Amino acid sequence: MTQNDGESTRPMAPRRMPTGVPGLDQVLQGGLLEGASCLVLGRPGTGKTTLGNQMAFHYAREGNALFVTVLAEAHDRMLMHLANFDFFRPELVGEQVHYFSIVHPLAEEGLDAALTELRRLVQTYRARLVVIDGTARFEDFATSRAAYRRFVYTMVAQLAEFGCTTLLLAQPNGDSDTVEGIGTLVDGILQLDDQSVGRHDVRLLRVQKLRGSAPVRGQHEFAITDAGIE
């Protein structure tokens, strides 16, 4: 609280950034907080990459978005699949939605070089949103679990200083638990799942954590259609 001419005023609440995903903003009570970090966790095929791209194209209406891969997947192949979705706008690729890989600096010089490259990209493109696909792979280049946690903490803290919202896409990494590893370091955790219920497969989303918010609890069914995730 601060006093102003005898009246108490509250600090301004952080701005919320709508995700552009039908129904998700209602679950998140308005969207993600600007400058926050959110871990999107799920097995392959649960929709992490689709969600990250859909949000990137939505955020590109107001500023630049970066989609950074820690995996060796070719971007042209990913863009070919994205072209089937209504949210995909090819004219924004390379203009307001930028795709980069940090595989080479990471493999050749390690975590510090990867972080330096991330900072450079955010500053160069004045990115409003950064989506990092394959976050759990950073642990493969860390000397210990503690070093991995320090790297993730430093990364999300430095990106937040630029006013950049960060979306970390990851799947459980073999014999390590990604939530236990870095879940305490991020502002939010979304879990995506694909379950068989009777004869039907059902996609489910659950908000495990969202600082500064009161999200709708429980599991929420979603679909991946021509429009994207809804």
Coordinates of N, CA and C in Angstrom, one line a residue:
M1 N 0.8 -1.2 0.0 CA 0.0 0.0 0.0 C 0.9 1.3 0.0
T2 N 0.4 2.3 -0.7 CA 1.1 3.6 -0.7 C 0.0 4.6 -0.3
Q3 N 0.5 5.7 0.3 CA -0.4 6.8 0.7 C -0.3 7.9 -0.3
N4 N -1.5 8.5 -0.7 CA -1.5 9.6 -1.7 C -2.6 10.5 -1.3
D5 N -2.2 11.7 -0.7 CA -3.1 12.7 -0.3 C -4.2 12.1 0.7
G6 N -3.7 11.2 1.6 CA -4.5 10.7 2.6 C -5.3 9.5 2.2
E7 N -5.2 9.1 0.9 CA -6.0 8.0 0.4 C -5.0 6.8 0.1
S8 N -5.4 5.6 0.5 CA -4.6 4.4 0.2 C -4.8 4.0 -1.2
T9 N -3.7 3.6 -1.9 CA -3.8 3.1 -3.3 C -3.1 1.8 -3.3
R10 N -3.5 1.0 -4.2 CA -2.8 -0.3 -4.4 C -1.9 -0.2 -5.6
P11 N -0.8 -0.9 -5.6 CA 0.1 -1.0 -6.7 C -0.6 -1.5 -7.9
M12 N -0.2 -1.1 -9.1 CA -0.9 -1.5 -10.3 C -0.7 -3.0 -10.5
A13 N -1.7 -3.8 -10.8 CA -1.6 -5.2 -11.0 C -0.9 -5.4 -12.3
P14 N -0.1 -6.5 -12.5 CA 0.6 -6.8 -13.7 C -0.5 -7.0 -14.8
R15 N -0.1 -6.6 -16.0 CA -1.0 -6.8 -17.1 C -1.2 -8.2 -17.5
R16 N -2.4 -8.6 -17.9 CA -2.6 -10.0 -18.4 C -2.5 -10.0 -19.9
M17 N -2.0 -11.1 -20.4 CA -1.8 -11.3 -21.8 C -2.7 -12.5 -22.2
P18 N -3.8 -12.2 -22.9 CA -4.7 -13.3 -23.4 C -3.9 -14.2 -24.3
T19 N -4.2 -15.5 -24.2 CA -3.5 -16.5 -24.9 C -4.0 -16.7 -26.4
G20 N -5.3 -16.2 -26.6 CA -5.8 -16.4 -28.0 C -6.4 -17.8 -28.2
V21 N -6.4 -18.6 -27.1 CA -6.9 -20.0 -27.2 C -8.3 -20.0 -26.7
P22 N -9.3 -20.3 -27.5 CA -10.7 -20.3 -27.0 C -10.9 -21.1 -25.8
G23 N -11.4 -20.5 -24.7 CA -11.7 -21.2 -23.5 C -10.5 -21.2 -22.5
L24 N -9.3 -21.1 -22.9 CA -8.2 -21.2 -22.0 C -8.1 -19.9 -21.2
D25 N -8.4 -18.7 -21.7 CA -8.3 -17.5 -20.9 C -9.3 -17.5 -19.8
Q26 N -10.5 -18.2 -20.0 CA -11.5 -18.3 -19.0 C -10.9 -19.2 -17.8
V27 N -10.2 -20.3 -18.2 CA -9.6 -21.1 -17.2 C -8.5 -20.4 -16.4
L28 N -7.7 -19.5 -17.1 CA -6.6 -18.8 -16.5 C -7.1 -17.5 -15.9
Q29 N -8.4 -17.2 -15.9 CA -8.9 -16.0 -15.3 C -8.3 -14.8 -16.0
G30 N -8.3 -14.8 -17.4 CA -7.9 -13.7 -18.2 C -6.6 -13.8 -19.0
G31 N -5.8 -14.9 -18.7 CA -4.6 -15.1 -19.5 C -3.4 -15.2 -18.6
L32 N -2.2 -15.2 -19.2 CA -1.0 -15.2 -18.4 C -0.6 -13.8 -18.0
L33 N 0.1 -13.7 -16.9 CA 0.6 -12.4 -16.5 C 1.8 -12.0 -17.3
E34 N 1.9 -10.7 -17.7 CA 3.0 -10.2 -18.6 C 4.3 -10.4 -17.8
G35 N 5.3 -10.9 -18.5 CA 6.6 -11.1 -17.9 C 6.7 -12.4 -17.1
A36 N 5.6 -13.2 -17.0 CA 5.7 -14.4 -16.3 C 6.3 -15.6 -17.1
S37 N 6.6 -16.6 -16.4 CA 7.1 -17.8 -17.0 C 6.2 -19.0 -16.7
C38 N 5.9 -19.8 -17.8 CA 4.9 -20.9 -17.6 C 5.5 -22.1 -18.2
L39 N 5.5 -23.2 -17.5 CA 5.9 -24.5 -18.0 C 4.7 -25.3 -18.5
V40 N 4.8 -25.7 -19.8 CA 3.7 -26.5 -20.4 C 4.3 -27.9 -20.5
L41 N 3.7 -28.8 -19.7 CA 4.3 -30.2 -19.6 C 3.3 -31.2 -20.2
G42 N 3.9 -32.1 -21.0 CA 3.1 -33.2 -21.6 C 3.9 -34.1 -22.4
R43 N 3.4 -35.3 -22.6 CA 4.0 -36.3 -23.4 C 4.0 -35.9 -24.9
P44 N 4.8 -36.5 -25.8 CA 4.7 -36.2 -27.2 C 3.3 -36.4 -27.7
G45 N 2.8 -35.5 -28.6 CA 1.5 -35.6 -29.2 C 0.4 -35.0 -28.4
T46 N 0.7 -34.4 -27.2 CA -0.4 -33.9 -26.4 C -0.8 -32.5 -26.8
G47 N 0.0 -31.8 -27.6 CA -0.4 -30.5 -28.1 C 0.5 -29.3 -27.7
K48 N 1.6 -29.6 -27.1 CA 2.5 -28.5 -26.6 C 2.9 -27.6 -27.7
T49 N 3.5 -28.2 -28.7 CA 4.0 -27.3 -29.8 C 2.9 -26.5 -30.5
T50 N 1.7 -27.2 -30.7 CA 0.6 -26.4 -31.3 C 0.2 -25.3 -30.4
L51 N 0.1 -25.5 -29.1 CA -0.3 -24.4 -28.2 C 0.8 -23.3 -28.2
G52 N 2.0 -23.6 -28.2 CA 3.1 -22.6 -28.2 C 3.0 -21.7 -29.5
N53 N 2.8 -22.4 -30.6 CA 2.7 -21.6 -31.9 C 1.4 -20.8 -32.0
Q54 N 0.3 -21.4 -31.5 CA -0.9 -20.6 -31.5 C -0.8 -19.4 -30.7
M55 N -0.2 -19.5 -29.5 CA 0.0 -18.3 -28.7 C 0.9 -17.3 -29.4
A56 N 2.0 -17.8 -30.0 CA 2.9 -16.9 -30.7 C 2.3 -16.1 -31.8
F57 N 1.4 -16.7 -32.6 CA 0.7 -15.9 -33.7 C -0.3 -15.0 -33.1
H58 N -0.9 -15.3 -32.0 CA -1.8 -14.4 -31.3 C -1.1 -13.2 -30.8
Y59 N 0.0 -13.4 -30.1 CA 0.8 -12.3 -29.5 C 1.4 -11.4 -30.5
A60 N 1.6 -12.0 -31.7 CA 2.2 -11.2 -32.8 C 1.3 -10.0 -33.2
R61 N 0.1 -10.0 -32.8 CA -0.8 -8.9 -33.1 C -0.3 -7.6 -32.5
E62 N 0.4 -7.8 -31.3 CA 0.8 -6.6 -30.6 C 2.3 -6.4 -30.5
G63 N 3.1 -7.4 -31.0 CA 4.5 -7.3 -30.9 C 5.2 -8.6 -31.4
N64 N 6.5 -8.7 -31.3 CA 7.2 -9.8 -31.8 C 7.2 -11.0 -30.9
A65 N 7.2 -12.2 -31.5 CA 7.2 -13.4 -30.7 C 8.4 -14.3 -31.3
L66 N 9.1 -15.0 -30.4 CA 10.1 -15.9 -30.8 C 9.7 -17.3 -30.4
F67 N 10.0 -18.2 -31.4 CA 9.8 -19.6 -31.1 C 11.2 -20.3 -31.2
V68 N 11.7 -20.7 -30.1 CA 13.1 -21.2 -30.1 C 13.1 -22.7 -29.8
T69 N 13.8 -23.4 -30.6 CA 13.9 -24.9 -30.4 C 15.2 -25.3 -29.8
V70 N 15.1 -26.2 -28.8 CA 16.3 -26.9 -28.3 C 16.5 -28.3 -28.9
L71 N 15.6 -28.6 -29.8 CA 15.6 -29.9 -30.5 C 16.1 -29.7 -31.9
A72 N 16.4 -30.8 -32.5 CA 17.0 -30.8 -33.9 C 15.9 -30.8 -35.0
E73 N 14.7 -30.7 -34.6 CA 13.6 -30.7 -35.6 C 13.7 -29.5 -36.5
A74 N 13.6 -29.7 -37.8 CA 13.7 -28.6 -38.8 C 12.5 -27.8 -38.8
H75 N 12.7 -26.4 -38.8 CA 11.6 -25.5 -38.7 C 10.7 -25.6 -39.9
D76 N 11.3 -25.9 -41.1 CA 10.4 -25.9 -42.3 C 9.4 -27.0 -42.2
R77 N 9.8 -28.1 -41.6 CA 8.9 -29.3 -41.4 C 7.8 -28.9 -40.4
M78 N 8.1 -28.2 -39.4 CA 7.1 -27.8 -38.4 C 6.1 -26.8 -39.0
L79 N 6.7 -25.8 -39.8 CA 5.8 -24.8 -40.5 C 4.9 -25.5 -41.5
M80 N 5.3 -26.5 -42.1 CA 4.5 -27.3 -43.1 C 3.3 -27.8 -42.3
H81 N 3.5 -28.4 -41.1 CA 2.3 -28.9 -40.4 C 1.4 -27.8 -39.8
L82 N 2.1 -26.6 -39.4 CA 1.3 -25.5 -38.9 C 0.4 -24.9 -40.0
A83 N 0.8 -25.0 -41.2 CA 0.0 -24.4 -42.3 C -1.4 -25.0 -42.4
N84 N -1.7 -26.1 -41.7 CA -3.0 -26.7 -41.7 C -4.0 -26.0 -40.7
F85 N -3.4 -25.2 -39.9 CA -4.2 -24.5 -38.8 C -4.7 -23.1 -39.3
D86 N -5.9 -22.7 -38.9 CA -6.4 -21.4 -39.2 C -5.6 -20.3 -38.6
F87 N -5.0 -20.5 -37.4 CA -4.3 -19.4 -36.8 C -3.0 -19.1 -37.5
F88 N -2.5 -20.0 -38.3 CA -1.2 -19.8 -39.0 C -1.3 -18.7 -40.1
R89 N -0.4 -17.7 -40.0 CA -0.4 -16.6 -41.0 C 1.0 -16.6 -41.6
P90 N 1.2 -17.1 -42.7 CA 2.6 -17.2 -43.3 C 3.2 -15.8 -43.4
E91 N 2.5 -14.8 -43.7 CA 3.1 -13.5 -43.8 C 3.7 -12.9 -42.6
L92 N 3.4 -13.5 -41.4 CA 4.0 -13.1 -40.2 C 5.3 -13.8 -39.9
V93 N 5.6 -14.9 -40.5 CA 6.8 -15.6 -40.3 C 8.0 -14.8 -40.8
G94 N 8.9 -14.6 -39.9 CA 10.1 -13.8 -40.2 C 9.9 -12.3 -40.1
E95 N 8.6 -11.9 -39.9 CA 8.3 -10.5 -39.7 C 8.0 -10.2 -38.2
Q96 N 7.0 -11.0 -37.6 CA 6.7 -10.8 -36.2 C 6.7 -12.1 -35.4
V97 N 6.7 -13.2 -36.1 CA 7.0 -14.5 -35.5 C 8.3 -15.1 -36.0
H98 N 9.2 -15.2 -35.2 CA 10.6 -15.6 -35.6 C 11.0 -16.9 -35.0
Y99 N 11.5 -17.8 -35.9 CA 11.9 -19.1 -35.5 C 13.5 -19.3 -35.5
F100 N 14.0 -19.8 -34.4 CA 15.4 -20.0 -34.2 C 15.7 -21.3 -33.5
S101 N 16.9 -21.8 -33.7 CA 17.4 -23.0 -33.0 C 18.6 -22.6 -32.2
I102 N 18.7 -23.0 -31.0 CA 19.9 -22.8 -30.2 C 20.7 -24.1 -30.0
V103 N 20.4 -25.1 -30.8 CA 21.1 -26.4 -30.7 C 22.6 -26.2 -30.8
H104 N 23.1 -25.5 -31.8 CA 24.5 -25.4 -32.1 C 25.3 -24.7 -31.0
P105 N 24.9 -23.5 -30.5 CA 25.6 -22.9 -29.4 C 25.6 -23.7 -28.1
L106 N 24.4 -24.4 -27.9 CA 24.3 -25.2 -26.7 C 25.2 -26.4 -26.8
A107 N 25.3 -27.1 -27.9 CA 26.1 -28.3 -28.1 C 27.6 -27.9 -28.1
E108 N 28.0 -26.8 -28.7 CA 29.4 -26.4 -28.8 C 30.0 -25.7 -27.6
E109 N 29.2 -24.9 -26.9 CA 29.7 -24.1 -25.9 C 29.0 -24.2 -24.5
G110 N 27.8 -24.9 -24.5 CA 27.1 -25.1 -23.3 C 26.0 -24.1 -22.9
L111 N 25.6 -24.2 -21.7 CA 24.4 -23.5 -21.2 C 24.7 -22.0 -21.2
D112 N 25.8 -21.5 -20.9 CA 26.1 -20.1 -20.9 C 25.9 -19.5 -22.3
A113 N 26.4 -20.2 -23.3 CA 26.3 -19.7 -24.6 C 24.9 -19.7 -25.1
A114 N 24.1 -20.7 -24.7 CA 22.7 -20.7 -25.0 C 21.9 -19.5 -24.4
L115 N 22.2 -19.2 -23.2 CA 21.6 -18.1 -22.5 C 22.0 -16.8 -23.2
T116 N 23.2 -16.6 -23.5 CA 23.7 -15.4 -24.2 C 22.9 -15.2 -25.5
E117 N 22.8 -16.3 -26.3 CA 22.0 -16.3 -27.5 C 20.6 -15.9 -27.3
L118 N 20.0 -16.5 -26.3 CA 18.6 -16.1 -26.0 C 18.4 -14.7 -25.7
R119 N 19.3 -14.1 -24.9 CA 19.3 -12.7 -24.5 C 19.4 -11.9 -25.8
R120 N 20.4 -12.3 -26.6 CA 20.6 -11.5 -27.9 C 19.4 -11.5 -28.8
L121 N 18.7 -12.6 -28.9 CA 17.5 -12.7 -29.7 C 16.4 -11.8 -29.2
V122 N 16.2 -11.9 -27.9 CA 15.1 -11.1 -27.2 C 15.4 -9.6 -27.4
Q123 N 16.6 -9.2 -27.2 CA 16.9 -7.8 -27.4 C 16.8 -7.4 -28.9
T124 N 17.4 -8.2 -29.8 CA 17.4 -7.8 -31.2 C 15.9 -7.7 -31.7
Y125 N 15.1 -8.6 -31.4 CA 13.7 -8.6 -31.9 C 12.7 -7.9 -31.0
R126 N 13.1 -7.5 -29.8 CA 12.2 -6.9 -28.8 C 11.0 -7.8 -28.6
A127 N 11.3 -9.0 -28.3 CA 10.2 -10.0 -28.2 C 9.3 -9.8 -27.0
R128 N 8.1 -10.0 -27.3 CA 7.1 -9.9 -26.2 C 6.8 -11.2 -25.6
L129 N 7.0 -12.3 -26.4 CA 6.8 -13.6 -26.0 C 7.9 -14.5 -26.5
V130 N 8.4 -15.4 -25.7 CA 9.4 -16.4 -26.1 C 8.9 -17.8 -25.8
V131 N 8.8 -18.6 -26.8 CA 8.4 -20.0 -26.6 C 9.6 -20.8 -26.8
I132 N 10.0 -21.6 -25.8 CA 11.2 -22.5 -25.9 C 10.7 -23.9 -25.9
D133 N 10.9 -24.6 -27.0 CA 10.5 -26.0 -27.2 C 11.6 -26.9 -26.9
G134 N 11.4 -27.9 -26.0 CA 12.4 -28.9 -25.7 C 13.2 -28.4 -24.4
T135 N 12.5 -27.7 -23.5 CA 13.2 -27.2 -22.3 C 14.0 -28.2 -21.5
A136 N 13.4 -29.4 -21.4 CA 14.0 -30.5 -20.6 C 15.4 -30.9 -21.1
R137 N 15.7 -30.6 -22.4 CA 17.0 -31.0 -23.0 C 18.1 -30.2 -22.3
F138 N 17.8 -29.0 -21.8 CA 18.9 -28.2 -21.1 C 19.6 -29.0 -20.0
E139 N 18.8 -29.9 -19.4 CA 19.4 -30.7 -18.3 C 20.5 -31.6 -18.8
D140 N 20.4 -32.0 -20.1 CA 21.5 -32.9 -20.7 C 22.8 -32.2 -20.7
F141 N 22.9 -30.9 -20.7 CA 24.1 -30.1 -20.8 C 24.6 -29.6 -19.5
A142 N 23.8 -29.8 -18.4 CA 24.2 -29.3 -17.1 C 25.1 -30.3 -16.4
T143 N 25.9 -29.9 -15.6 CA 26.9 -30.7 -14.8 C 26.2 -31.4 -13.7
S144 N 25.0 -30.9 -13.2 CA 24.3 -31.5 -12.1 C 22.9 -30.9 -12.1
R145 N 22.0 -31.6 -11.3 CA 20.6 -31.1 -11.2 C 20.6 -29.6 -10.7
A146 N 21.5 -29.3 -9.7 CA 21.6 -28.0 -9.2 C 22.0 -27.0 -10.2
A147 N 22.9 -27.3 -11.1 CA 23.3 -26.5 -12.2 C 22.2 -26.2 -13.2
Y148 N 21.4 -27.2 -13.4 CA 20.3 -27.1 -14.3 C 19.3 -26.2 -13.7
R149 N 19.0 -26.3 -12.4 CA 18.0 -25.4 -11.8 C 18.5 -24.0 -11.8
R150 N 19.8 -23.8 -11.6 CA 20.4 -22.4 -11.6 C 20.2 -21.8 -13.0
F151 N 20.5 -22.6 -14.0 CA 20.3 -22.1 -15.4 C 18.9 -21.7 -15.7
V152 N 17.9 -22.5 -15.3 CA 16.5 -22.2 -15.6 C 16.1 -21.0 -14.8
Y153 N 16.5 -20.9 -13.6 CA 16.2 -19.7 -12.7 C 16.7 -18.4 -13.4
T154 N 18.0 -18.5 -13.8 CA 18.6 -17.3 -14.4 C 18.0 -17.0 -15.7
M155 N 17.6 -18.0 -16.5 CA 17.0 -17.7 -17.8 C 15.7 -17.0 -17.6
V156 N 14.8 -17.5 -16.8 CA 13.4 -16.9 -16.7 C 13.5 -15.6 -16.0
A157 N 14.5 -15.4 -15.1 CA 14.6 -14.1 -14.4 C 15.1 -13.0 -15.4
Q158 N 16.1 -13.4 -16.2 CA 16.6 -12.4 -17.2 C 15.6 -12.1 -18.3
L159 N 14.9 -13.1 -18.7 CA 13.9 -12.8 -19.7 C 12.7 -11.9 -19.2
A160 N 12.4 -12.1 -17.9 CA 11.4 -11.3 -17.3 C 11.8 -9.8 -17.2
E161 N 13.2 -9.6 -17.0 CA 13.7 -8.2 -16.9 C 13.4 -7.5 -18.2
F162 N 13.4 -8.2 -19.3 CA 13.1 -7.6 -20.6 C 11.6 -7.4 -20.8
G163 N 10.8 -7.8 -19.8 CA 9.3 -7.7 -19.9 C 8.8 -8.8 -20.8
C164 N 9.5 -9.9 -21.0 CA 9.1 -10.9 -21.9 C 8.4 -12.1 -21.2
T165 N 7.3 -12.5 -21.7 CA 6.6 -13.6 -21.2 C 7.2 -14.9 -21.8
T166 N 7.5 -15.9 -21.0 CA 8.2 -17.1 -21.4 C 7.4 -18.3 -21.2
L167 N 7.3 -19.1 -22.3 CA 6.5 -20.4 -22.3 C 7.5 -21.5 -22.5
L168 N 7.7 -22.4 -21.5 CA 8.6 -23.5 -21.6 C 7.9 -24.8 -21.9
L169 N 8.2 -25.3 -23.1 CA 7.5 -26.6 -23.5 C 8.4 -27.7 -23.1
A170 N 7.9 -28.7 -22.4 CA 8.8 -29.8 -22.0 C 8.0 -31.1 -21.8
Q171 N 8.6 -32.2 -21.9 CA 8.1 -33.5 -21.6 C 8.9 -34.1 -20.5
P172 N 8.4 -35.0 -19.6 CA 9.2 -35.6 -18.6 C 10.4 -36.3 -19.2
N173 N 11.6 -36.0 -18.6 CA 12.8 -36.4 -19.3 C 13.4 -37.7 -18.7
G174 N 13.0 -38.8 -19.1 CA 13.5 -40.1 -18.7 C 13.4 -40.3 -17.2
D175 N 14.6 -40.3 -16.6 CA 14.6 -40.7 -15.1 C 14.6 -39.4 -14.2
S176 N 14.3 -38.2 -14.8 CA 14.1 -37.0 -14.0 C 12.7 -36.5 -14.1
D177 N 12.2 -35.9 -13.1 CA 10.9 -35.3 -13.0 C 11.0 -33.8 -13.3
T178 N 10.5 -33.4 -14.5 CA 10.7 -32.0 -14.9 C 10.0 -31.1 -13.9
V179 N 8.8 -31.5 -13.4 CA 8.1 -30.6 -12.4 C 8.9 -30.5 -11.1
E180 N 9.5 -31.6 -10.6 CA 10.3 -31.5 -9.4 C 11.6 -30.7 -9.7
G181 N 12.1 -30.8 -11.0 CA 13.3 -30.1 -11.3 C 13.2 -28.6 -11.4
I182 N 12.2 -28.1 -12.1 CA 12.1 -26.7 -12.3 C 10.8 -26.1 -12.0
G183 N 9.8 -26.9 -11.5 CA 8.5 -26.5 -11.3 C 8.4 -25.3 -10.3
T184 N 9.3 -25.3 -9.3 CA 9.2 -24.3 -8.3 C 9.8 -23.0 -8.8
L185 N 10.5 -23.0 -10.0 CA 11.2 -21.8 -10.5 C 10.3 -21.0 -11.4
V186 N 9.2 -21.5 -11.9 CA 8.4 -20.8 -12.9 C 7.1 -20.3 -12.2
D187 N 6.4 -19.4 -12.9 CA 5.2 -18.8 -12.3 C 4.0 -19.7 -12.5
G188 N 4.0 -20.5 -13.5 CA 2.8 -21.3 -13.8 C 3.2 -22.7 -14.4
I189 N 2.3 -23.6 -14.2 CA 2.5 -25.0 -14.8 C 1.2 -25.4 -15.4
L190 N 1.2 -25.7 -16.7 CA 0.0 -26.3 -17.4 C 0.4 -27.7 -17.8
Q191 N -0.5 -28.6 -17.4 CA -0.2 -30.0 -17.8 C -1.2 -30.5 -18.9
L192 N -0.7 -31.0 -19.9 CA -1.5 -31.5 -21.0 C -1.5 -33.1 -21.0
D193 N -2.6 -33.7 -21.2 CA -2.6 -35.1 -21.2 C -3.6 -35.7 -22.3
D194 N -3.4 -36.9 -22.7 CA -4.2 -37.6 -23.7 C -4.6 -38.9 -23.1
Q195 N -5.8 -39.1 -22.6 CA -6.2 -40.3 -21.9 C -7.3 -41.0 -22.7
S196 N -7.3 -42.3 -22.5 CA -8.4 -43.2 -23.1 C -9.5 -43.4 -22.0
V197 N -10.7 -43.0 -22.4 CA -11.8 -43.1 -21.5 C -12.8 -44.0 -22.3
G198 N -12.9 -45.3 -21.8 CA -13.8 -46.2 -22.6 C -13.2 -46.4 -24.0
R199 N -14.0 -46.2 -25.0 CA -13.6 -46.3 -26.4 C -13.1 -45.0 -27.0
H200 N -13.0 -44.0 -26.2 CA -12.7 -42.7 -26.7 C -11.4 -42.1 -26.1
D201 N -10.7 -41.4 -26.9 CA -9.5 -40.7 -26.4 C -9.9 -39.2 -26.1
V202 N -9.4 -38.7 -24.9 CA -9.8 -37.4 -24.4 C -8.6 -36.6 -24.1
R203 N -8.5 -35.4 -24.6 CA -7.4 -34.5 -24.3 C -7.8 -33.6 -23.1
L204 N -6.9 -33.5 -22.2 CA -7.2 -32.8 -20.9 C -6.1 -31.8 -20.6
L205 N -6.5 -30.7 -20.0 CA -5.6 -29.7 -19.5 C -5.9 -29.4 -18.1
R206 N -4.8 -29.3 -17.3 CA -5.0 -28.9 -15.9 C -4.0 -27.8 -15.5
V207 N -4.4 -26.8 -14.8 CA -3.5 -25.8 -14.3 C -3.0 -26.2 -12.9
Q208 N -1.8 -26.6 -12.9 CA -1.2 -27.1 -11.6 C -0.8 -25.9 -10.7
K209 N -0.4 -24.8 -11.4 CA 0.1 -23.7 -10.6 C 0.0 -22.4 -11.5
L210 N -0.4 -21.3 -10.9 CA -0.4 -20.0 -11.6 C -0.4 -18.9 -10.5
R211 N 0.8 -18.4 -10.3 CA 1.0 -17.4 -9.3 C 0.2 -16.1 -9.6
G212 N -0.3 -15.5 -8.6 CA -1.0 -14.2 -8.8 C -2.4 -14.4 -9.4
S213 N -2.9 -15.6 -9.5 CA -4.1 -15.9 -10.2 C -4.9 -17.0 -9.4
A214 N -6.2 -17.0 -9.7 CA -7.1 -18.1 -9.1 C -7.7 -18.8 -10.3
P215 N -6.9 -19.7 -11.0 CA -7.5 -20.4 -12.2 C -8.6 -21.4 -11.8
V216 N -9.4 -21.7 -12.8 CA -10.4 -22.7 -12.6 C -9.7 -24.1 -12.4
R217 N -10.0 -24.7 -11.2 CA -9.4 -25.9 -10.9 C -10.0 -27.1 -11.6
G218 N -9.2 -28.2 -11.6 CA -9.7 -29.5 -12.2 C -9.2 -29.7 -13.6
Q219 N -9.7 -30.7 -14.2 CA -9.2 -31.1 -15.6 C -10.2 -30.5 -16.6
H220 N -9.7 -29.9 -17.7 CA -10.5 -29.3 -18.7 C -10.3 -30.0 -20.0
E221 N -11.4 -30.4 -20.6 CA -11.2 -31.1 -21.9 C -11.0 -30.1 -23.0
F222 N -10.1 -30.5 -23.9 CA -9.9 -29.6 -25.1 C -9.7 -30.5 -26.3
A223 N -9.8 -29.8 -27.5 CA -9.6 -30.5 -28.8 C -8.6 -29.7 -29.6
I224 N -8.0 -30.5 -30.5 CA -7.2 -29.9 -31.6 C -7.9 -30.0 -32.9
T225 N -8.4 -28.9 -33.4 CA -9.2 -28.8 -34.6 C -8.4 -28.0 -35.7
D226 N -9.1 -27.8 -36.8 CA -8.5 -26.9 -37.9 C -8.2 -25.5 -37.4
A227 N -8.9 -25.1 -36.4 CA -8.7 -23.8 -35.8 C -7.5 -23.8 -34.9
G228 N -7.1 -24.9 -34.4 CA -6.0 -25.0 -33.4 C -6.5 -25.7 -32.2
I229 N -6.0 -25.2 -31.0 CA -6.5 -25.8 -29.7 C -7.7 -24.9 -29.3
E230 N -8.7 -25.6 -28.8 CA -9.9 -24.9 -28.2 C -10.5 -25.8 -27.2

